Coordinates of N, CA and C in Angstrom, one line a residue:
Chain A
X1 N -92.9 -36.0 69.8 CA -91.7 -35.6 69.1 C -90.6 -35.5 70.2
X2 N -89.4 -35.8 69.8 CA -88.3 -35.8 70.7 C -87.8 -34.3 70.8
X3 N -87.1 -34.1 72.0 CA -86.5 -32.8 72.2 C -85.3 -32.9 73.1
X4 N -84.5 -31.9 73.1 CA -83.3 -31.9 73.9 C -83.1 -30.5 74.5
X5 N -82.9 -30.5 75.8 CA -82.7 -29.2 76.5 C -81.3 -29.2 77.1
X6 N -80.6 -28.1 76.8 CA -79.3 -27.9 77.5 C -79.5 -26.6 78.3
X7 N -79.7 -26.7 79.6 CA -80.1 -25.6 80.4 C -79.1 -24.4 80.5
X8 N -77.8 -24.8 80.3 CA -76.8 -23.8 80.5 C -76.3 -23.3 79.1
X9 N -76.5 -22.0 78.9 CA -76.1 -21.4 77.6 C -74.6 -21.2 77.6
X10 N -74.1 -20.7 78.7 CA -72.7 -20.4 78.8 C -72.2 -21.0 80.2
X11 N -71.0 -21.5 80.1 CA -70.3 -22.0 81.4 C -68.9 -21.6 81.3
X12 N -68.3 -21.0 82.4 CA -66.9 -20.7 82.5 C -66.3 -21.5 83.6
X13 N -65.2 -22.2 83.3 CA -64.5 -22.9 84.4 C -63.0 -22.6 84.3
X14 N -62.3 -22.8 85.3 CA -60.9 -22.6 85.3 C -60.1 -23.8 84.8
X15 N -59.0 -23.5 84.1 CA -58.2 -24.6 83.6 C -57.8 -25.6 84.8
X16 N -58.0 -26.9 84.6 CA -57.7 -27.8 85.6 C -58.9 -28.2 86.5
X17 N -60.0 -27.4 86.4 CA -61.2 -27.7 87.2 C -62.0 -28.8 86.5
X18 N -62.9 -29.4 87.2 CA -63.8 -30.4 86.7 C -64.9 -29.7 85.9
X19 N -65.6 -30.4 85.0 CA -66.6 -29.9 84.2 C -67.8 -30.8 84.2
X20 N -69.0 -30.3 84.2 CA -70.2 -31.1 83.9 C -71.2 -30.2 83.1
X21 N -71.5 -30.7 81.9 CA -72.5 -30.0 81.1 C -73.8 -30.8 81.1
X22 N -74.9 -30.1 81.3 CA -76.2 -30.8 81.5 C -76.9 -31.0 80.2
X23 N -77.6 -32.1 80.1 CA -78.4 -32.4 78.9 C -79.7 -33.2 79.4
X24 N -80.8 -32.7 79.1 CA -82.1 -33.5 79.3 C -82.8 -33.7 78.0
X25 N -83.4 -34.9 77.9 CA -84.0 -35.2 76.6 C -85.5 -35.7 76.9
X26 N -86.2 -35.6 75.9 CA -87.6 -36.1 75.9 C -87.7 -37.0 74.7
X27 N -88.0 -38.3 74.9 CA -88.1 -39.2 73.8 C -88.9 -40.4 74.3
X28 N -89.8 -41.0 73.5 CA -90.8 -42.0 74.0 C -90.1 -43.4 74.1
X29 N -89.1 -43.7 73.4 CA -88.5 -45.0 73.4 C -87.1 -44.9 74.0
X30 N -86.4 -46.0 74.0 CA -85.0 -45.9 74.4 C -84.2 -45.0 73.5
X31 N -83.6 -44.0 74.1 CA -82.9 -43.0 73.2 C -81.5 -43.4 72.8
X32 N -81.2 -42.9 71.6 CA -79.7 -43.0 71.2 C -79.2 -41.6 71.5
X33 N -78.2 -41.4 72.3 CA -77.7 -40.1 72.7 C -76.3 -39.8 72.3
X34 N -76.1 -38.5 72.0 CA -74.8 -38.1 71.5 C -74.4 -36.8 72.1
X35 N -73.0 -36.6 72.2 CA -72.5 -35.3 72.4 C -71.5 -35.0 71.3
X36 N -71.7 -33.8 70.8 CA -70.8 -33.2 69.7 C -70.1 -32.0 70.3
X37 N -68.9 -31.7 69.7 CA -68.2 -30.5 70.1 C -68.0 -29.7 68.8
X38 N -68.1 -28.4 68.9 CA -67.8 -27.5 67.8 C -66.8 -26.4 68.2
X39 N -65.6 -26.5 67.6 CA -64.6 -25.5 67.9 C -64.9 -24.3 67.0
X40 N -64.5 -23.1 67.3 CA -64.8 -21.9 66.6 C -64.5 -22.0 65.1
X41 N -65.5 -21.8 64.3 CA -65.3 -21.8 62.8 C -65.3 -23.2 62.2
X42 N -65.6 -24.2 63.0 CA -65.5 -25.6 62.5 C -66.8 -26.2 62.5
X43 N -66.8 -27.4 61.9 CA -68.0 -28.3 61.9 C -68.1 -29.0 63.3
X44 N -69.0 -29.9 63.4 CA -69.2 -30.6 64.6 C -68.4 -31.9 64.6
X45 N -67.9 -32.3 65.7 CA -67.1 -33.5 65.9 C -67.8 -34.4 67.0
X46 N -68.0 -35.7 66.7 CA -68.6 -36.5 67.7 C -67.6 -36.8 68.9
X47 N -68.1 -36.5 70.1 CA -67.3 -36.8 71.3 C -67.6 -38.2 71.8
X48 N -68.9 -38.6 71.9 CA -69.2 -39.9 72.4 C -70.7 -40.2 72.1
X49 N -71.1 -41.4 72.3 CA -72.4 -41.9 72.0 C -72.9 -42.9 72.9
X50 N -74.2 -43.0 73.1 CA -74.8 -44.1 73.9 C -75.9 -44.7 73.1
X51 N -75.8 -46.0 73.0 CA -76.9 -46.8 72.3 C -77.6 -47.7 73.3
X52 N -76.8 -48.4 74.1 CA -77.4 -49.3 75.1 C -76.3 -49.9 75.9
X53 N -76.6 -50.7 77.0 CA -75.6 -51.3 77.8 C -75.1 -50.4 78.9
X54 N -73.8 -50.4 79.2 CA -73.2 -49.6 80.2 C -73.6 -48.1 80.1
X55 N -74.2 -47.6 81.2 CA -74.7 -46.3 81.2 C -73.6 -45.2 81.3
X56 N -72.4 -45.6 81.6 CA -71.3 -44.6 81.6 C -70.5 -44.9 80.4
X57 N -70.4 -43.9 79.5 CA -69.7 -44.1 78.2 C -68.5 -43.1 78.2
X58 N -67.4 -43.7 77.6 CA -66.2 -42.9 77.4 C -66.1 -42.4 76.0
X59 N -65.6 -41.2 75.9 CA -65.4 -40.6 74.6 C -64.0 -40.2 74.3
X60 N -63.8 -39.4 73.3 CA -62.5 -38.8 73.0 C -62.2 -37.7 73.9
X61 N -60.9 -37.3 73.9 CA -60.4 -36.1 74.6 C -60.7 -36.2 76.1
X62 N -60.8 -37.4 76.7 CA -61.0 -37.5 78.1 C -62.4 -37.2 78.6
X63 N -63.4 -37.1 77.7 CA -64.8 -36.9 78.1 C -65.5 -38.2 78.4
X64 N -66.5 -38.1 79.3 CA -67.4 -39.2 79.6 C -68.8 -38.6 79.8
X65 N -69.8 -39.5 79.7 CA -71.1 -39.1 79.9 C -71.9 -40.2 80.5
X66 N -72.9 -39.9 81.4 CA -73.7 -40.9 82.0 C -75.1 -40.8 81.7
X67 N -75.7 -41.9 81.2 CA -77.1 -41.9 80.9 C -77.9 -42.3 82.1
X68 N -78.8 -41.5 82.5 CA -79.7 -41.7 83.7 C -81.2 -41.7 83.2
X69 N -81.7 -42.9 83.0 CA -83.1 -43.0 82.4 C -84.1 -42.3 83.4
X70 N -83.9 -42.5 84.7 CA -84.9 -42.0 85.6 C -85.0 -40.4 85.6
X71 N -83.9 -39.8 85.2 CA -83.8 -38.4 85.2 C -83.8 -37.8 83.7
X72 N -83.9 -38.7 82.8 CA -83.9 -38.3 81.3 C -82.7 -37.4 81.1
X73 N -81.6 -37.8 81.6 CA -80.4 -37.0 81.4 C -79.2 -37.7 80.8
X74 N -78.3 -37.0 80.2 CA -77.1 -37.5 79.6 C -76.1 -36.4 79.8
X75 N -75.6 -36.3 81.0 CA -74.6 -35.2 81.3 C -73.2 -35.5 80.9
X76 N -72.5 -34.6 80.4 CA -71.1 -34.7 79.9 C -70.2 -34.2 81.0
X77 N -69.1 -35.0 81.2 CA -68.2 -34.7 82.3 C -66.7 -34.8 81.8
X78 N -65.9 -34.0 82.5 CA -64.5 -34.1 82.3 C -63.8 -33.8 83.6
X79 N -62.9 -34.6 84.1 CA -62.3 -34.4 85.4 C -61.4 -33.1 85.5
X80 N -60.7 -32.8 84.4 CA -59.8 -31.7 84.4 C -59.8 -31.0 83.0
X81 N -60.3 -29.8 83.0 CA -60.5 -29.1 81.7 C -59.2 -28.5 81.3
X82 N -58.9 -28.5 80.0 CA -57.8 -27.9 79.3 C -58.2 -26.7 78.5
X83 N -57.3 -25.7 78.3 CA -57.7 -24.5 77.6 C -58.3 -24.9 76.2
X84 N -57.8 -26.0 75.6 CA -58.2 -26.3 74.3 C -59.7 -26.9 74.3
X85 N -60.2 -27.1 75.4 CA -61.6 -27.6 75.5 C -62.6 -26.5 75.3
X86 N -62.2 -25.2 75.2 CA -63.1 -24.1 75.0 C -63.8 -24.3 73.6
X87 N -65.1 -24.4 73.6 CA -65.8 -24.7 72.4 C -67.3 -24.7 72.7
X88 N -68.1 -25.0 71.7 CA -69.5 -25.2 72.0 C -69.9 -26.6 71.9
X89 N -70.7 -27.1 72.9 CA -71.0 -28.5 73.0 C -72.5 -28.7 72.8
X90 N -72.8 -29.7 72.0 CA -74.2 -30.0 71.7 C -74.5 -31.4 72.1
X91 N -75.7 -31.6 72.8 CA -76.2 -32.8 73.1 C -77.3 -33.1 72.0
X92 N -77.4 -34.4 71.6 CA -78.4 -34.8 70.5 C -79.0 -36.1 70.8
X93 N -80.2 -36.3 70.4 CA -80.9 -37.5 70.5 C -81.3 -38.0 69.1
X94 N -81.1 -39.3 68.9 CA -81.3 -39.9 67.6 C -82.6 -40.6 67.6
X95 N -83.4 -40.5 66.5 CA -84.6 -41.2 66.4 C -84.8 -41.7 65.0
X96 N -85.7 -42.7 64.8 CA -85.9 -43.3 63.5 C -87.3 -42.7 63.0
X97 N -87.3 -42.1 61.9 CA -88.5 -41.6 61.3 C -88.9 -42.5 60.2
X98 N -89.8 -42.1 59.3 CA -90.4 -43.0 58.3 C -89.4 -43.6 57.4
X99 N -88.4 -42.8 57.0 CA -87.5 -43.2 55.9 C -86.1 -43.1 56.3
X100 N -85.8 -42.8 57.5 CA -84.4 -42.6 57.8 C -84.2 -42.3 59.3
X101 N -83.0 -41.8 59.6 CA -82.7 -41.5 60.9 C -82.5 -40.0 61.1
X102 N -82.8 -39.4 62.2 CA -82.7 -38.0 62.5 C -82.0 -37.8 63.8
X103 N -81.3 -36.7 63.8 CA -80.7 -36.2 65.0 C -81.5 -34.9 65.4
X104 N -81.9 -34.8 66.7 CA -82.4 -33.6 67.2 C -81.4 -33.1 68.2
X105 N -81.0 -31.8 68.0 CA -80.0 -31.2 68.8 C -80.6 -30.3 69.9
X106 N -79.8 -30.2 71.0 CA -80.1 -29.1 72.0 C -79.5 -27.8 71.5
X107 N -79.8 -26.7 72.2 CA -79.4 -25.4 71.8 C -77.9 -25.1 72.0
X108 N -77.2 -26.0 72.7 CA -75.8 -25.9 72.8 C -75.4 -25.2 74.1
X109 N -74.2 -25.5 74.6 CA -73.6 -24.8 75.8 C -72.2 -24.4 75.4
X110 N -71.9 -23.1 75.5 CA -70.6 -22.5 75.2 C -69.7 -22.6 76.4
X111 N -68.6 -23.3 76.3 CA -67.7 -23.4 77.4 C -66.5 -22.4 77.2
X112 N -66.2 -21.6 78.2 CA -65.1 -20.8 78.3 C -64.2 -21.3 79.4
X113 N -62.9 -21.3 79.1 CA -61.9 -21.8 80.1 C -61.0 -20.6 80.5
X114 N -60.9 -20.4 81.8 CA -60.1 -19.3 82.3 C -58.7 -19.9 82.7
X115 N -57.6 -19.1 82.3 CA -56.3 -19.6 82.6 C -56.0 -19.7 84.1
Chain B
X8 N -58.5 -38.7 51.6 CA -59.8 -38.7 52.1 C -60.2 -37.4 52.7
X9 N -61.0 -36.6 51.9 CA -61.3 -35.2 52.4 C -62.5 -35.2 53.3
X10 N -63.3 -36.3 53.5 CA -64.4 -36.2 54.3 C -65.6 -35.5 53.7
X11 N -66.2 -34.6 54.4 CA -67.3 -33.8 53.9 C -66.8 -32.4 53.6
X12 N -67.0 -32.0 52.3 CA -66.6 -30.7 51.9 C -67.8 -29.8 51.5
X13 N -67.7 -28.5 51.8 CA -68.8 -27.6 51.5 C -68.2 -26.4 50.8
X14 N -68.9 -25.9 49.8 CA -68.6 -24.6 49.2 C -69.9 -23.9 48.9
X15 N -69.8 -22.5 49.0 CA -68.7 -21.7 49.4 C -68.6 -21.7 50.9
X16 N -67.6 -21.1 51.5 CA -67.5 -20.9 53.0 C -68.3 -19.7 53.4
X17 N -68.4 -18.7 52.6 CA -69.1 -17.5 52.9 C -69.9 -17.1 51.7
X18 N -71.1 -16.5 51.9 CA -71.9 -16.0 50.8 C -72.8 -14.9 51.3
X19 N -72.9 -13.8 50.5 CA -73.9 -12.8 50.8 C -74.8 -12.7 49.6
X20 N -76.1 -12.8 49.9 CA -77.2 -12.7 48.9 C -78.1 -11.5 49.1
X21 N -78.7 -11.1 48.1 CA -79.8 -10.1 48.2 C -81.1 -10.9 48.3
X22 N -82.1 -10.3 49.0 CA -83.4 -10.9 49.0 C -83.9 -11.2 47.6
X23 N -84.4 -12.4 47.5 CA -85.0 -12.8 46.2 C -84.0 -13.5 45.3
X24 N -82.7 -13.5 45.5 CA -81.8 -14.2 44.7 C -81.8 -15.7 45.1
X25 N -81.4 -16.5 44.1 CA -81.3 -17.9 44.4 C -79.8 -18.3 44.3
X26 N -79.5 -19.4 45.0 CA -78.2 -20.0 44.9 C -78.2 -21.4 45.4
X27 N -77.1 -22.1 45.1 CA -76.9 -23.5 45.5 C -75.7 -23.6 46.4
X28 N -75.9 -24.3 47.6 CA -74.8 -24.6 48.4 C -74.4 -26.0 48.1
X29 N -73.1 -26.2 47.9 CA -72.6 -27.5 47.5 C -72.1 -28.3 48.6
X30 N -72.3 -29.6 48.6 CA -71.9 -30.6 49.6 C -71.4 -31.8 48.9
X31 N -70.2 -32.3 49.3 CA -69.7 -33.6 48.7 C -69.0 -34.4 49.8
X32 N -69.2 -35.7 49.7 CA -68.4 -36.6 50.6 C -67.8 -37.7 49.8
X33 N -66.6 -38.1 50.3 CA -65.9 -39.2 49.6 C -65.8 -40.4 50.4
X34 N -66.7 -40.6 51.3 CA -66.7 -41.8 52.2 C -67.7 -42.9 51.8
X35 N -68.3 -42.7 50.7 CA -69.3 -43.6 50.2 C -70.5 -43.8 51.2
X36 N -70.8 -42.7 51.9 CA -71.9 -42.8 52.9 C -73.3 -42.7 52.2
X37 N -74.2 -43.5 52.7 CA -75.6 -43.5 52.1 C -76.4 -42.2 52.6
X38 N -76.3 -41.9 53.9 CA -77.1 -40.9 54.4 C -76.4 -39.5 54.3
X39 N -77.1 -38.5 53.9 CA -76.6 -37.2 53.9 C -77.7 -36.2 54.3
X40 N -77.3 -35.2 55.0 CA -78.3 -34.3 55.6 C -77.8 -32.8 55.5
X41 N -78.8 -31.9 55.5 CA -78.5 -30.5 55.7 C -79.1 -29.9 56.9
X42 N -78.3 -29.2 57.7 CA -78.8 -28.5 58.9 C -78.5 -27.0 58.8
X43 N -79.3 -26.3 59.5 CA -79.0 -24.9 59.7 C -78.8 -24.6 61.2
X44 N -77.8 -23.8 61.5 CA -77.5 -23.5 62.9 C -77.7 -22.0 63.2
X45 N -78.6 -21.7 64.1 CA -78.9 -20.4 64.5 C -78.7 -20.3 66.0
X46 N -78.3 -19.1 66.5 CA -77.9 -18.9 67.9 C -79.0 -19.4 68.9
X47 N -78.6 -20.2 69.8 CA -79.5 -20.7 70.9 C -80.5 -21.8 70.4
X48 N -80.4 -22.2 69.2 CA -81.4 -23.1 68.6 C -80.7 -24.4 68.2
X49 N -79.4 -24.6 68.4 CA -78.8 -25.8 68.0 C -78.8 -25.9 66.5
X50 N -78.8 -27.1 66.0 CA -78.9 -27.4 64.6 C -80.3 -28.0 64.3
X51 N -80.9 -27.5 63.2 CA -82.2 -28.0 62.8 C -82.1 -28.6 61.4
X52 N -82.7 -29.7 61.3 CA -82.6 -30.5 60.1 C -83.5 -29.9 59.0
X53 N -82.9 -29.6 57.8 CA -83.6 -29.0 56.7 C -84.2 -30.1 55.8
X54 N -83.3 -30.9 55.2 CA -83.6 -32.0 54.3 C -82.6 -33.1 54.5
X55 N -83.0 -34.3 54.2 CA -82.0 -35.4 54.3 C -82.2 -36.4 53.1
X56 N -81.3 -37.3 53.0 CA -81.3 -38.3 51.9 C -80.8 -39.6 52.4
X57 N -81.5 -40.7 52.1 CA -81.1 -42.0 52.6 C -80.4 -42.8 51.5
X58 N -80.2 -42.1 50.3 CA -79.5 -42.7 49.2 C -79.7 -42.0 47.9
X59 N -79.0 -42.3 46.9 CA -79.1 -41.6 45.6 C -80.6 -41.7 45.1
X60 N -81.2 -40.6 44.8 CA -82.5 -40.6 44.2 C -83.6 -40.5 45.3
X61 N -83.2 -40.5 46.6 CA -84.2 -40.5 47.6 C -84.0 -39.3 48.6
X62 N -84.9 -38.4 48.7 CA -84.8 -37.3 49.6 C -86.1 -37.1 50.4
X63 N -86.0 -36.4 51.5 CA -87.2 -36.2 52.4 C -86.9 -34.9 53.2
X64 N -88.1 -34.4 53.7 CA -88.0 -33.1 54.4 C -87.7 -33.4 55.9
X65 N -87.0 -32.4 56.4 CA -86.7 -32.4 57.9 C -87.6 -31.5 58.6
X66 N -87.1 -30.8 59.6 CA -87.9 -30.0 60.5 C -88.2 -28.6 59.9
X67 N -87.3 -28.1 59.1 CA -87.5 -26.7 58.6 C -87.2 -26.7 57.1
X68 N -88.0 -27.3 56.2 CA -87.7 -27.4 54.8 C -88.1 -26.3 53.9
X69 N -89.0 -25.4 54.4 CA -89.6 -24.4 53.6 C -88.5 -23.4 53.0
X70 N -88.6 -23.2 51.7 CA -87.7 -22.3 51.0 C -86.4 -23.0 50.5
X71 N -86.3 -24.3 50.7 CA -85.1 -25.0 50.3 C -85.5 -26.2 49.5
X72 N -84.7 -26.5 48.5 CA -84.8 -27.8 47.7 C -83.5 -28.6 47.7
X73 N -83.7 -29.9 47.6 CA -82.5 -30.7 47.4 C -82.7 -31.8 46.4
X74 N -81.6 -32.4 45.9 CA -81.7 -33.5 45.0 C -80.5 -34.4 45.3
X75 N -80.5 -35.6 45.0 CA -79.4 -36.5 45.2 C -79.3 -37.4 44.0
X76 N -78.5 -37.0 43.0 CA -78.3 -37.7 41.8 C -77.2 -38.7 41.9
X77 N -76.2 -38.5 42.8 CA -75.1 -39.4 43.1 C -75.0 -39.6 44.6
X78 N -74.2 -40.7 44.9 CA -74.0 -40.9 46.3 C -73.1 -39.8 46.9
X79 N -72.2 -39.2 46.1 CA -71.3 -38.3 46.7 C -71.8 -36.9 46.9
X80 N -72.8 -36.4 46.2 CA -73.2 -35.0 46.2 C -74.6 -34.8 46.7
X81 N -74.8 -33.7 47.4 CA -76.1 -33.4 48.0 C -76.2 -31.9 48.1
X82 N -76.5 -31.2 46.9 CA -76.6 -29.8 46.9 C -77.9 -29.3 47.6
X83 N -77.9 -28.1 48.2 CA -79.0 -27.4 48.8 C -79.3 -26.2 48.0
X84 N -80.5 -26.0 47.5 CA -80.9 -24.8 46.7 C -81.8 -23.9 47.5
X85 N -81.4 -22.7 47.5 CA -82.3 -21.6 48.0 C -83.0 -21.0 46.8
X86 N -84.3 -21.1 46.8 CA -85.1 -20.7 45.6 C -85.2 -19.2 45.5
X87 N -85.5 -18.5 46.6 CA -85.7 -17.1 46.6 C -85.3 -16.6 48.0
X88 N -84.0 -16.2 48.2 CA -83.5 -16.0 49.5 C -84.3 -14.9 50.3
X89 N -84.4 -15.2 51.6 CA -85.0 -14.2 52.5 C -84.1 -14.0 53.7
X90 N -84.2 -12.8 54.3 CA -83.4 -12.5 55.5 C -83.5 -13.6 56.6
X91 N -84.6 -14.3 56.7 CA -84.8 -15.3 57.7 C -83.9 -16.6 57.4
X92 N -83.3 -16.6 56.2 CA -82.4 -17.7 55.9 C -81.0 -17.4 56.2
X93 N -80.7 -16.2 56.7 CA -79.4 -15.9 57.2 C -79.0 -16.9 58.3
X94 N -78.0 -17.7 58.1 CA -77.6 -18.8 59.1 C -76.3 -19.4 58.7
X95 N -75.9 -20.3 59.5 CA -74.7 -21.2 59.1 C -75.3 -22.5 58.7
X96 N -74.9 -23.0 57.6 CA -75.5 -24.3 57.0 C -74.4 -25.4 57.1
X97 N -74.8 -26.5 57.6 CA -73.9 -27.6 57.7 C -74.5 -28.8 56.9
X98 N -73.6 -29.4 56.2 CA -73.9 -30.7 55.6 C -73.3 -31.8 56.4
X99 N -73.9 -32.9 56.4 CA -73.4 -34.1 57.2 C -73.7 -35.4 56.4
X100 N -72.8 -36.4 56.7 CA -73.1 -37.7 56.1 C -72.8 -38.8 57.1
X101 N -73.4 -39.9 56.9 CA -73.2 -41.1 57.8 C -73.4 -42.4 57.0
X102 N -72.8 -43.4 57.5 CA -72.7 -44.7 56.7 C -74.0 -45.3 56.3
X103 N -75.0 -45.2 57.2 CA -76.3 -45.7 56.7 C -76.8 -47.0 57.3
X104 N -76.0 -47.6 58.2 CA -76.5 -48.8 58.9 C -77.4 -48.2 60.0
X105 N -78.3 -49.0 60.5 CA -79.3 -48.5 61.5 C -78.7 -47.7 62.7
X106 N -77.5 -48.2 63.2 CA -77.0 -47.5 64.4 C -75.9 -46.5 63.9
X107 N -75.0 -47.0 63.1 CA -73.9 -46.1 62.7 C -74.4 -44.9 61.9
X108 N -75.6 -45.0 61.3 CA -76.1 -43.9 60.6 C -76.3 -42.7 61.5
X109 N -76.4 -42.8 62.8 CA -76.5 -41.7 63.6 C -75.2 -41.0 63.9
X110 N -74.1 -41.6 63.5 CA -72.8 -41.0 63.7 C -72.5 -40.1 62.5
X111 N -72.9 -38.9 62.6 CA -72.8 -38.0 61.4 C -71.5 -37.3 61.4
X112 N -70.9 -37.2 60.2 CA -69.7 -36.5 60.0 C -70.1 -35.2 59.3
X113 N -69.6 -34.1 59.9 CA -70.0 -32.8 59.5 C -69.0 -32.1 58.6
X114 N -69.5 -31.3 57.6 CA -68.6 -30.4 56.9 C -68.3 -29.2 57.7
X115 N -67.4 -28.3 57.2 CA -67.0 -27.1 57.9 C -68.0 -26.0 57.9
X116 N -69.1 -26.1 57.1 CA -70.2 -25.1 57.2 C -70.0 -24.0 56.1
X117 N -71.2 -23.4 55.8 CA -71.3 -22.2 54.9 C -72.0 -21.1 55.7
X118 N -71.4 -20.0 55.8 CA -72.1 -18.9 56.5 C -72.7 -18.0 55.4
X119 N -74.1 -18.0 55.5 CA -74.9 -17.2 54.5 C -75.5 -16.0 55.2
X120 N -75.4 -14.9 54.5 CA -76.1 -13.7 54.9 C -77.0 -13.2 53.8
X121 N -78.2 -12.9 54.1 CA -79.2 -12.4 53.1 C -79.6 -11.0 53.6
X122 N -79.4 -10.1 52.7 CA -79.6 -8.7 53.0 C -80.9 -8.2 52.3

């Protein structure tokens, strides 16, 4: 069965600093990988996705992520964090089961941004 | 285009009571899912549907029932509420093609407390 680990439960960065959120997955085949963001009191919004091809993918809000098969990782990065980026971030792996598609989520990383 | 809507936003139940969480989408998506979100555990799949009349169990289905009589609606029923079902519940939908079905659109959530 697939699984996703986000090792950092909380991360605090200063506004303007760079950001990297870690994600490791376990999946037998080529994974479909996602990052979602959840602002306080809101549902989840898709930031970016990886299906195949270029291992560096660009998303919305200036985020990018790099798929590294050898490390089973899909880390999320942003060069310069804005105060509005404070939220919870979820990494997810997609898999096909008997009758449909499923997303397995990591436990999430809560990002706090210092002024 | 309202996207995915959920009602109610908040609910308090007593142990043993039953209730239905409503979910509707106006995007003509084939796939719909219910997740629960608990601290540190990310989102876990309860039930999902690949189309009207077709439902299946996810990772944590016990204590919940679903049905899908129309493309638009996917209600989640708690048969006899227990304190362990205190959680935030998210409904999601996706278009249903093999790849794009992984891009799930989430509702705003229902926060349920069982006392």
